[in-house]
XYZ file of C-alpha atoms in Angstrom:
347
model
C -16.637 4.975 -29.169
C -15.324 7.989 -27.276
C -12.753 7.804 -24.617
C -10.315 9.990 -22.630
C -6.672 9.996 -23.729
C -3.567 11.837 -22.651
C -1.142 13.316 -25.118
C 1.232 15.304 -23.085
C 1.212 17.090 -19.758
C -1.956 19.166 -19.353
C -3.155 17.769 -22.747
C -6.236 15.584 -21.941
C -8.539 14.989 -24.908
C -11.723 12.964 -25.570
C -11.252 11.122 -28.784
C -12.769 8.387 -31.038
C -11.149 5.127 -30.213
C -11.749 1.482 -31.392
C -14.773 -0.172 -29.830
C -13.648 -2.764 -27.308
C -14.457 -6.336 -28.055
C -13.988 -9.731 -26.455
C -10.584 -11.008 -27.320
C -10.278 -13.795 -24.806
C -13.021 -16.220 -23.541
C -12.614 -14.787 -20.059
C -13.214 -11.170 -21.210
C -16.452 -9.005 -20.945
C -17.211 -5.708 -22.579
C -18.679 -3.211 -20.116
C -20.725 -0.174 -20.907
C -19.558 2.498 -18.408
C -22.295 4.223 -16.387
C -20.015 6.064 -13.912
C -16.378 6.794 -13.858
C -14.175 9.429 -12.134
C -10.807 11.264 -11.983
C -8.386 10.027 -9.416
C -5.830 12.186 -7.509
C -3.213 9.846 -8.827
C -4.150 10.632 -12.456
C -2.876 14.098 -11.762
C 0.669 12.850 -11.708
C 0.338 12.026 -15.445
C -1.520 15.198 -16.088
C 1.356 17.166 -14.493
C 4.017 15.213 -16.335
C 5.420 13.658 -13.124
C 4.731 10.115 -14.267
C 5.373 9.037 -17.890
C 2.631 8.306 -20.433
C 2.785 7.667 -24.150
C 0.931 10.230 -26.369
C -2.548 8.952 -26.983
C -2.519 6.528 -24.083
C -5.858 5.842 -22.388
C -6.345 7.037 -18.864
C -8.770 6.396 -15.875
C -9.059 3.472 -13.532
C -12.239 3.839 -11.607
C -15.622 2.828 -13.123
C -18.802 0.817 -12.944
C -21.280 -0.221 -15.543
C -23.320 -2.842 -17.286
C -22.032 -5.987 -19.085
C -22.811 -5.788 -22.718
C -20.932 -8.867 -23.988
C -19.421 -11.898 -22.255
C -16.777 -14.323 -23.553
C -17.611 -18.015 -23.573
C -15.292 -18.719 -20.557
C -17.157 -16.219 -18.261
C -19.217 -17.989 -15.718
C -20.091 -15.322 -13.083
C -21.702 -12.610 -15.240
C -24.174 -12.289 -17.912
C -25.270 -9.547 -20.355
C -27.163 -6.806 -18.391
C -25.387 -7.302 -14.952
C -24.509 -4.177 -13.092
C -20.854 -4.507 -11.905
C -18.080 -2.490 -10.418
C -14.405 -2.806 -11.411
C -11.494 -2.445 -8.943
C -8.659 -0.420 -10.413
C -6.525 -3.511 -11.073
C -7.752 -6.492 -13.041
C -6.770 -9.974 -11.602
C -7.287 -13.615 -12.667
C -8.690 -14.695 -9.274
C -6.863 -18.018 -9.434
C -3.251 -17.369 -8.580
C -1.778 -17.792 -5.113
C -1.699 -13.903 -4.660
C -5.334 -13.661 -5.445
C -6.064 -16.464 -3.174
C -4.272 -14.479 -0.360
C -6.108 -11.301 -1.061
C -3.144 -9.428 -2.708
C -4.849 -9.104 -6.107
C -2.623 -6.197 -6.962
C 0.314 -8.699 -7.286
C -1.607 -11.118 -9.623
C 1.052 -12.071 -12.284
C -1.663 -11.833 -14.994
C -3.250 -8.671 -13.525
C -2.814 -5.076 -14.718
C -3.931 -1.518 -14.328
C -6.570 0.193 -16.366
C -5.057 2.749 -18.668
C -1.732 0.985 -18.913
C -0.166 0.661 -22.494
C -2.511 -1.603 -24.531
C -5.455 -1.562 -22.194
C -8.533 0.406 -22.072
C -8.985 3.262 -19.587
C -12.135 3.763 -17.471
C -12.791 7.351 -18.551
C -14.753 6.340 -21.702
C -17.967 4.841 -22.977
C -16.939 1.144 -22.655
C -14.121 -1.026 -21.537
C -12.733 -4.490 -22.298
C -12.334 -6.266 -18.877
C -9.873 -9.248 -18.922
C -10.396 -12.046 -16.473
C -13.972 -10.876 -15.559
C -14.759 -13.632 -13.141
C -11.621 -12.748 -10.966
C -12.013 -8.989 -11.364
C -15.632 -7.687 -11.296
C -18.098 -7.737 -8.483
C -21.866 -7.788 -9.191
C -24.002 -5.019 -7.894
C -27.815 -5.061 -7.243
C -29.657 -4.118 -10.495
C -31.848 -1.774 -8.641
C -28.871 0.439 -7.834
C -28.628 1.531 -11.505
C -31.742 3.776 -10.952
C -30.518 5.242 -7.758
C -28.086 8.159 -8.607
C -26.709 8.607 -5.030
C -26.140 4.961 -4.367
C -24.550 4.494 -7.735
C -22.141 7.290 -7.045
C -21.342 5.829 -3.639
C -20.727 2.352 -5.105
C -18.231 3.894 -7.618
C -15.987 4.658 -4.573
C -15.564 0.843 -4.204
C -13.438 0.891 -7.309
C -10.574 2.626 -5.600
C -10.924 5.381 -3.012
C -13.016 3.633 -0.369
C -11.017 0.427 -0.496
C -7.666 2.390 -0.576
C -8.743 4.287 2.566
C -9.661 0.959 4.242
C -6.247 -0.404 3.231
C -4.585 2.576 4.848
C -6.683 2.264 8.026
C -5.612 -1.440 8.224
C -1.879 -0.462 7.723
C -2.294 2.075 10.424
C -3.544 -0.664 12.841
C -6.846 1.022 13.561
C -8.836 -0.916 16.120
C -11.684 -0.064 18.468
C -10.689 2.712 20.978
C -7.695 3.998 19.093
C -6.558 7.418 18.172
C -5.797 7.965 14.433
C -4.587 10.967 12.458
C -5.078 11.340 8.737
C -2.571 13.190 6.631
C -4.127 14.233 3.442
C -7.544 15.801 2.718
C -8.098 14.409 -0.736
C -10.772 11.712 -1.436
C -8.590 8.913 -0.273
C -7.633 10.794 3.049
C -11.335 11.396 3.583
C -12.256 7.753 2.932
C -9.467 6.938 5.379
C -11.507 8.900 8.062
C -14.543 6.939 7.127
C -12.609 3.677 7.361
C -11.105 4.492 10.631
C -14.535 5.434 12.099
C -15.903 2.191 10.647
C -13.200 0.134 12.338
C -13.836 1.712 15.637
C -11.392 4.536 16.120
C -12.404 6.646 19.136
C -10.577 9.796 18.058
C -9.755 10.833 14.485
C -7.549 13.846 13.777
C -7.895 15.104 10.294
C -4.989 17.259 8.955
C -6.314 19.746 6.332
C -6.703 23.502 5.626
C -9.605 23.583 3.195
C -12.920 23.939 5.096
C -14.986 22.207 2.400
C -12.856 19.212 2.764
C -12.533 19.277 6.515
C -16.397 19.675 6.752
C -16.594 16.379 4.913
C -13.965 14.882 7.247
C -16.046 15.735 10.248
C -19.214 14.312 8.571
C -17.212 11.054 7.972
C -16.200 10.946 11.670
C -13.210 13.231 12.280
C -13.337 14.546 15.946
C -10.555 17.085 15.591
C -9.066 19.112 12.652
C -5.551 20.445 12.441
C -5.074 23.084 9.826
C -1.251 23.674 10.488
C 1.460 22.035 8.408
C 5.106 21.096 9.138
C 6.423 21.501 12.628
C 3.280 23.472 13.613
C 1.134 20.411 12.689
C 3.345 18.099 14.718
C 2.998 20.382 17.709
C -0.771 20.614 17.356
C -1.307 16.815 17.200
C 1.081 16.237 20.079
C -0.867 18.853 22.105
C -4.077 16.915 21.365
C -2.681 13.661 22.452
C -0.929 14.572 25.767
C 2.394 14.854 23.977
C 2.393 11.181 22.823
C 1.034 11.195 19.338
C -1.563 8.994 17.727
C -1.670 5.113 17.781
C -1.986 5.168 13.940
C -1.486 7.566 11.014
C -2.997 7.302 7.556
C -0.680 8.842 5.094
C -2.673 9.579 1.832
C -0.397 12.112 0.021
C 2.998 10.459 -0.889
C 5.332 13.509 -0.566
C 8.402 13.973 1.639
C 6.516 16.448 3.807
C 3.468 14.215 4.326
C 5.653 11.277 5.277
C 7.709 13.328 7.693
C 4.526 14.615 9.234
C 3.138 11.050 9.561
C 6.158 9.721 11.272
C 6.414 12.803 13.408
C 2.895 12.428 14.861
C 2.661 8.729 15.459
C 3.306 7.604 18.903
C 6.009 5.209 19.844
C 4.923 1.605 19.069
C 2.394 2.976 16.510
C 1.909 2.382 12.818
C 1.754 4.428 9.700
C -0.489 3.196 6.824
C 0.673 4.735 3.657
C -1.259 4.707 0.402
C -0.224 8.011 -1.052
C 1.368 7.293 -4.491
C 5.020 7.934 -3.623
C 6.631 11.088 -5.272
C 9.547 12.059 -2.848
C 8.067 10.390 0.207
C 11.079 8.003 0.464
C 13.154 10.942 1.632
C 10.877 11.478 4.534
C 11.579 8.031 6.011
C 14.307 7.742 8.665
C 14.735 4.016 9.536
C 16.909 4.895 12.439
C 14.148 6.933 14.037
C 11.584 4.306 13.191
C 13.845 1.585 14.877
C 14.380 3.590 18.012
C 10.664 4.257 18.342
C 9.302 0.851 17.257
C 7.272 2.544 14.457
C 5.847 0.255 11.873
C 5.273 1.312 8.181
C 2.690 -0.765 6.298
C 0.738 -0.040 3.071
C 1.177 0.261 -0.648
C -1.131 -0.146 -3.524
C -4.491 -1.247 -2.171
C -5.928 -4.805 -3.159
C -9.395 -3.210 -3.339
C -10.882 -6.342 -5.021
C -10.334 -8.272 -1.803
C -12.039 -5.497 0.183
C -15.175 -5.030 -1.905
C -17.152 -7.964 -0.491
C -16.679 -6.615 3.060
C -17.440 -2.948 2.279
C -20.231 -3.464 -0.145
C -22.991 -4.316 2.295
C -22.261 -1.312 4.332
C -22.592 0.877 1.303
C -25.789 -0.653 0.159
C -27.458 -0.368 3.611
C -26.187 3.258 4.110
C -23.898 2.453 7.063
C -21.269 4.338 5.178
C -21.802 6.795 2.287
C -18.677 7.884 0.543
C -20.598 9.821 -2.230
C -19.794 13.257 -0.761
C -16.215 13.071 -1.948
C -17.632 13.533 -5.523
C -18.178 17.392 -5.692
C -18.173 17.892 -9.447
C -20.001 16.163 -12.089
C -19.173 16.247 -15.785
C -19.914 14.379 -19.017
C -17.158 13.013 -21.305
C -16.686 16.238 -22.929
C -16.068 17.945 -19.564
C -13.299 15.553 -18.519
C -10.395 17.844 -19.630
C -11.947 20.567 -17.497
C -12.382 18.189 -14.746
C -8.644 17.521 -14.661
C -8.056 21.217 -14.632
C -10.428 21.727 -11.664
C -8.762 18.991 -9.599
C -5.206 20.080 -10.499
C -6.205 23.653 -9.256
C -7.914 22.175 -6.145
C -11.208 23.778 -7.055
C -12.698 20.363 -7.170
C -12.106 17.488 -4.760
C -12.963 14.498 -7.033
C -14.775 14.631 -10.368
C -17.541 12.206 -11.267
C -17.903 11.369 -14.988
C -21.263 10.309 -16.536
C -20.264 9.095 -20.081
């Protein structure tokens, strides 16, 4: 089969790799119908996170079960399913508590020795604990299938950020980051009842999506100017919650600078320098909470799925470029150069 591999920074290739097969009774083999490129994949692409030459890549996908191990009880050949970006056994205490990303037997797609999602097929360990079944009819609805793909990562990650930010009905929320996760954070905040949502971003195509998703205000400034703009919009107090969806020092400083005293920052941006933007003394004095981390999206899919299916929320607009497998290297380049927001892959 064909799959995407990374050999070195800026060296993404689509190559022939061994076909996946059932190795354990709890495995399934999944034929990928939709995958995508994540903003966090760009850190490997840019050489800022280590990868072995030839390592698989990609962690967001949905597809059809082609083969199921003898120990799989919840799925059968032909089922349409979505895979969260971390597999988990569904039986440990962390899984029971909804923190599937801490499952001792779990792992990330594209890690050494595992399949990546940007390919024709994937071996899924612990299928019963990992996968979520989708309505079969969705396979023939292109828009819905694309919206459902967002459940594998960005929609659940935006929801995790909104929970970390303490979003509740009537609250005021700011969103730092205009990538797909930040935009899904806007959608999540709206879904949870935020009354005012301030999106920070400078690219009109992205801020237009933010407004469509529920943003009431847009702040294009950065740094100190952004802090001043948000403070002006909030009577000098700042926002009850901030969604931080970038992971840099500047984004964290901005988040902590615009949250009001007693507020919360929900951080889901993959950290690359953001720790230097955290001043515990300032947070202590202002009673600011910091909550977040890698999102246990498997725990959120059952809650979010019905709203996607009935059209209450539609995250599909975050996908603004579609490619086949051969177009994946160009898709990485487009996202790296910010000419694409999020690339949809149709193997």
